Structure formats: structure tokens, C-alpha cells
Coordinates of C-alpha atoms in Angstrom, one line a residue:
M221 CA 50.7 -35.8 58.4
A222 CA 49.0 -33.6 55.5
I223 CA 49.4 -29.9 55.9
L224 CA 46.7 -28.2 53.9
S225 CA 46.5 -24.6 52.9
F226 CA 43.7 -23.0 52.0
S227 CA 42.8 -20.4 48.8
T228 CA 39.2 -19.5 50.4
H229 CA 36.4 -18.7 48.0
P230 CA 32.4 -17.8 48.7
P231 CA 29.6 -19.3 47.6
S232 CA 28.3 -18.3 43.8
P233 CA 24.9 -17.6 43.1
N234 CA 23.1 -19.6 40.6
P235 CA 24.9 -19.0 37.5
N236 CA 21.6 -18.9 35.5
P237 CA 19.3 -16.6 37.1
K238 CA 17.2 -16.1 34.1
T239 CA 16.7 -19.7 33.3
P240 CA 13.1 -20.9 32.8
K241 CA 12.3 -23.0 35.8
S242 CA 11.5 -26.4 33.3
T243 CA 15.2 -27.8 34.4
P244 CA 14.4 -31.0 36.5
T245 CA 15.9 -31.4 39.7
L246 CA 19.8 -31.1 40.4
P247 CA 21.0 -33.9 37.6
P248 CA 24.1 -36.1 38.7
P249 CA 27.6 -34.7 38.4
L250 CA 30.7 -37.2 37.5
V251 CA 28.9 -40.0 35.7
P252 CA 31.4 -41.0 33.3
A253 CA 31.0 -39.0 30.2
V254 CA 33.0 -36.1 29.7
S255 CA 34.3 -34.6 26.5
K256 CA 35.0 -30.9 25.3
R257 CA 33.8 -30.0 28.9
H258 CA 30.4 -31.1 28.2
F259 CA 28.9 -33.4 30.9
V260 CA 25.4 -35.0 30.8
F261 CA 23.5 -35.4 34.0
K262 CA 20.1 -37.3 33.5
T263 CA 19.0 -38.7 36.9
T264 CA 17.7 -36.9 39.9
S265 CA 20.6 -37.7 42.6
L266 CA 24.2 -37.0 42.3
F267 CA 26.9 -39.7 41.9
I268 CA 24.6 -42.7 42.5
S269 CA 23.5 -43.9 38.8
T270 CA 25.1 -47.0 38.2
S271 CA 22.8 -47.8 35.4
L272 CA 23.4 -44.7 33.4
I273 CA 26.2 -45.0 30.8
A274 CA 26.3 -41.2 29.7
T275 CA 26.6 -39.7 26.5
L276 CA 27.6 -36.6 25.7
Q277 CA 24.8 -34.4 24.9
Y278 CA 24.2 -31.4 26.8
P279 CA 26.8 -28.4 27.1
I280 CA 26.5 -27.3 30.8
P281 CA 26.2 -23.7 31.5
N282 CA 29.1 -21.6 33.0
S283 CA 29.6 -22.5 36.8
S284 CA 31.7 -19.9 38.7
A285 CA 33.5 -19.9 41.8
E286 CA 34.6 -16.5 43.1
P287 CA 37.7 -15.6 45.5
S288 CA 37.2 -14.7 48.9
P289 CA 39.9 -13.9 51.3
K290 CA 37.6 -14.4 54.6
A291 CA 35.6 -17.6 54.2
A292 CA 35.3 -19.9 57.3
P293 CA 37.0 -22.6 57.7
L294 CA 36.0 -26.1 56.5
A295 CA 34.5 -28.2 59.2
I296 CA 35.7 -31.9 58.8
E297 CA 35.7 -34.8 61.5
N298 CA 38.7 -36.7 62.2
T299 CA 38.9 -39.7 59.9
K300 CA 42.0 -41.4 61.2
Y301 CA 40.0 -44.3 62.6
W302 CA 37.7 -44.9 59.8
F303 CA 38.6 -47.8 57.3
Q304 CA 40.6 -46.6 54.5
Y305 CA 40.1 -48.2 51.0
Y306 CA 42.9 -48.3 48.6
G307 CA 42.0 -48.2 44.8
S308 CA 44.2 -48.0 41.6
G309 CA 46.3 -44.7 42.5
F310 CA 44.5 -43.3 45.4
A311 CA 43.2 -44.1 48.8
I312 CA 40.0 -42.8 50.5
R313 CA 38.5 -43.2 53.9
V314 CA 34.9 -44.8 54.6
P315 CA 32.7 -43.2 57.0
P316 CA 31.6 -46.0 59.6
E317 CA 28.7 -48.3 58.6
F318 CA 29.1 -47.3 55.0
Q319 CA 28.5 -50.6 52.5
D320 CA 31.3 -51.4 49.6
M321 CA 29.3 -51.1 46.5
T322 CA 32.3 -51.1 44.2
E323 CA 31.9 -53.1 41.3
P324 CA 34.5 -56.1 41.0
E325 CA 36.7 -56.5 38.0
D326 CA 34.8 -58.4 34.8
Y327 CA 37.6 -60.3 33.3
D328 CA 34.8 -62.2 31.2
A329 CA 33.7 -58.8 29.6
G330 CA 36.8 -58.2 27.6
L331 CA 38.6 -61.1 26.2
S332 CA 40.7 -60.4 23.2
L333 CA 43.6 -61.9 21.1
Y334 CA 45.8 -60.3 23.5
G335 CA 44.5 -61.6 26.7
D336 CA 42.2 -60.9 29.3
K337 CA 41.1 -57.1 29.4
A338 CA 38.7 -55.9 32.5
K339 CA 35.8 -54.1 31.4
P340 CA 36.0 -50.5 32.5
K341 CA 34.1 -49.6 35.5
M342 CA 31.8 -46.8 36.0
F343 CA 33.2 -46.2 39.6
A344 CA 36.6 -46.9 41.0
A345 CA 34.9 -46.9 44.3
R346 CA 31.5 -46.6 45.7
F347 CA 30.1 -46.6 49.1
T348 CA 26.5 -46.0 50.3
S349 CA 25.1 -45.6 53.7
P350 CA 22.7 -48.5 54.9
D351 CA 19.5 -46.7 53.5
G352 CA 20.9 -45.6 50.4
S353 CA 20.6 -42.3 50.4
E354 CA 24.2 -41.0 51.1
I355 CA 26.9 -42.2 48.6
V356 CA 30.9 -41.9 48.7
N357 CA 32.2 -42.2 45.4
V358 CA 35.6 -42.0 43.3
L359 CA 35.7 -41.5 39.6
I360 CA 39.0 -41.8 37.7
R361 CA 39.2 -39.9 34.4
P362 CA 41.5 -39.2 31.6
T363 CA 42.3 -35.4 31.8
N364 CA 42.0 -34.9 28.1
Q365 CA 38.4 -36.2 28.4
L366 CA 37.6 -33.2 30.8
K367 CA 40.1 -30.7 28.9
I368 CA 41.5 -31.0 25.3
T369 CA 45.3 -30.5 25.9
F370 CA 48.2 -31.0 24.2
L371 CA 50.6 -32.0 27.0
E372 CA 49.3 -34.7 29.6
A373 CA 47.9 -32.9 32.8
Q374 CA 50.0 -33.3 35.5
D375 CA 48.7 -31.3 38.1
I376 CA 44.7 -29.8 38.7
T377 CA 45.9 -26.6 37.8
D378 CA 46.3 -28.0 34.1
L379 CA 42.8 -27.8 33.9
G380 CA 42.4 -24.2 34.7
S381 CA 41.9 -21.9 37.6
L382 CA 39.5 -22.7 40.6
K383 CA 36.9 -20.8 38.9
E384 CA 37.6 -22.2 35.2
A385 CA 37.5 -25.9 36.5
A386 CA 34.2 -25.5 38.1
R387 CA 32.8 -25.5 34.4
I388 CA 34.2 -29.0 34.4
F389 CA 33.3 -30.5 37.8
V390 CA 30.0 -28.2 38.8
P391 CA 26.9 -29.1 36.8
G392 CA 25.2 -26.2 35.3
G393 CA 22.6 -24.9 37.2
A394 CA 23.8 -26.1 40.5
N395 CA 24.5 -23.4 43.4
I396 CA 28.1 -23.0 44.6
Y397 CA 28.2 -23.1 48.2
T398 CA 32.0 -22.7 48.9
A399 CA 35.1 -23.6 46.5
R400 CA 38.8 -23.8 47.9
K401 CA 42.0 -24.3 46.5
I402 CA 43.6 -26.7 48.8
K403 CA 47.6 -27.6 48.6
I404 CA 48.6 -31.1 50.6
K405 CA 52.0 -31.8 51.5
E406 CA 53.3 -34.8 50.3
E407 CA 56.7 -36.9 50.1
E408 CA 57.5 -35.4 46.9
G409 CA 56.3 -31.4 47.4
F410 CA 52.7 -30.3 47.3
R411 CA 49.9 -31.4 45.4
T412 CA 46.9 -29.2 44.7
Y413 CA 43.4 -30.2 44.9
Y414 CA 40.3 -28.3 44.2
F415 CA 37.3 -28.7 46.6
Y416 CA 33.7 -27.7 45.6
E417 CA 30.8 -27.7 47.6
F418 CA 27.2 -27.5 45.8
G419 CA 23.8 -28.4 45.4
D420 CA 19.9 -27.4 44.7
D421 CA 16.7 -27.6 46.7
E422 CA 17.1 -31.4 46.7
Q423 CA 20.4 -32.6 47.1
H424 CA 23.5 -31.3 48.4
A425 CA 27.2 -32.6 47.4
A426 CA 30.9 -32.2 48.2
L427 CA 33.8 -32.7 45.6
F428 CA 37.4 -33.1 45.8
A429 CA 39.6 -33.6 42.8
A430 CA 43.3 -33.8 41.8
V431 CA 45.4 -34.8 38.8
N432 CA 48.1 -37.0 38.3
G433 CA 50.2 -38.7 35.4
G434 CA 47.1 -37.5 33.0
K435 CA 44.3 -38.9 35.1
A436 CA 41.8 -36.9 37.1
F437 CA 40.9 -38.6 40.8
I438 CA 37.4 -37.2 41.8
A439 CA 35.9 -38.2 45.2
G440 CA 32.3 -37.0 45.6
A441 CA 29.9 -37.3 48.6
T442 CA 26.2 -36.5 48.0
A443 CA 23.0 -36.7 50.4
P444 CA 19.6 -35.2 50.6
Q445 CA 19.5 -31.7 51.7
S446 CA 17.4 -32.8 54.3
K447 CA 20.3 -34.7 55.9
W448 CA 23.1 -32.2 54.9
D449 CA 22.8 -30.4 58.3
S450 CA 23.2 -33.7 60.4
D451 CA 25.5 -35.7 58.4
G452 CA 27.3 -33.1 56.0
V453 CA 30.5 -32.8 58.2
K454 CA 31.0 -36.5 58.1
L455 CA 30.4 -36.6 54.0
R456 CA 32.2 -33.8 53.3
S457 CA 35.3 -35.3 55.7
A458 CA 34.9 -38.6 53.5
A459 CA 35.3 -36.7 50.3
I460 CA 38.4 -34.7 51.6
S461 CA 40.0 -38.0 53.0
M462 CA 40.9 -38.8 49.3
A463 CA 44.5 -38.9 48.7
V464 CA 46.4 -39.5 45.2
L465 CA 49.0 -42.2 45.8

């Protein structure tokens, strides 16, 4: 059984309180374009744009996750009886009634002289609620696309502290409601995960990330703010259920 050890952090105010209110609603984090700590977020919903192949155009403003010794425990559900999806190097529990929207491997798109080569997928896993308004995604990205390092990252702390890594994982302008460093006991010791929950007036998201073998595994769950009160615990639980294998 996993043993979780929490280092708690409270919500952080909007990191750009003086920015003119001409920006669009919270754009989507974690669409696959990341380089030199840049992200592009060009749609009005989080984690759900499959048509956008992002290019790096906009540097994100600083996002922060300040420490606090006394944050309330995270409310999560027991996901033991949910369907468990196994991907390449990870597993994640899927909320009941969510539909599998994961792209199949396309072996016709990358033929070369050296044999078949699969077309890279935008999402390693993607599930949606029946009405499509709630999303659970998993992304896998090389850590050297998230942060330039001389050595291959083996742990998420290699990308920086919880506060420093918020600049990578949380889109600029988002309000961070909570941020945690979570240690989970595995067969070979403890693995560190970073958890962020953030949003704006329209969208609410939970993100859970870890690093293994130079790759970042990022689980995200999102819903409209109007649905988070009723379904937020379920979505948060789905994101936190991700395990790196």
C-alpha cells in the first residue's frame, strides 16, 4: 500500500495582480509544447485540446506555491475499485463512466527505411465524462523540454523546488489553490510527486507529476468551476492515482 507524506502549501494569490484584464480565460496547461520553461495555452479549456499542436510562443509569468505548515488534508476518494489503465511507464485509475479517448498508435504515419515508427501521440492517456466537460489526461514529456539540464533528470526535484516547478506546470495568470510535495513509498524507496490545484473563474484543474528516467509523467484532471464542488474530489482522486511504474 502506498504511504503518502505531505509537505503542505497554501493557495497563492494571482501572481500578476496588476496585469491588464485583456487576457483570455485560463488557457490549457500541458499541451505538448514545452521548451526553456515556455508553454503555449491557446484554448479556453484545460487539458482538452486535441486539435492544437502547440508551438512555443509565449513565456509564462511566474507562478508561485508558497509553503505553509498547516494546510488541510486533501480530500480524495477510494479509487481501488476503479478501472486501472496501464500506459507506457505509468498507471492511472479512471473514474466510473468516463470514456477512453486515448489515441491509438498510428504506424502508417512514420514509415522509414529502418522500419515502422509510431506517430507521437499528444496524450499518453485521455478520458472524458459522458458530456465531455470533465477530462482526465496523462502526458509524457522529456524533462529536457521542460528545463534545460546537463544530466538526465531522475526525480521531479531535479526540475526545482515545488515553488520553482510551478513555473513549468502551472500556466501564468492561474490562481494556485494548493500545492503539495508528496512522497509515495515504492519497492525501491520513496518517489516524490508534485501536486498543484489551480484555476480561474471558468476552469478548475488538478495536476500530479513525477519524473523517471529523464521523462516527466503528468496527470491532469479538469472541469468547469461550476462542476468542481460536486465532482472535484473524484477528479482530484483520479489525478493523484497516477503511479509511475
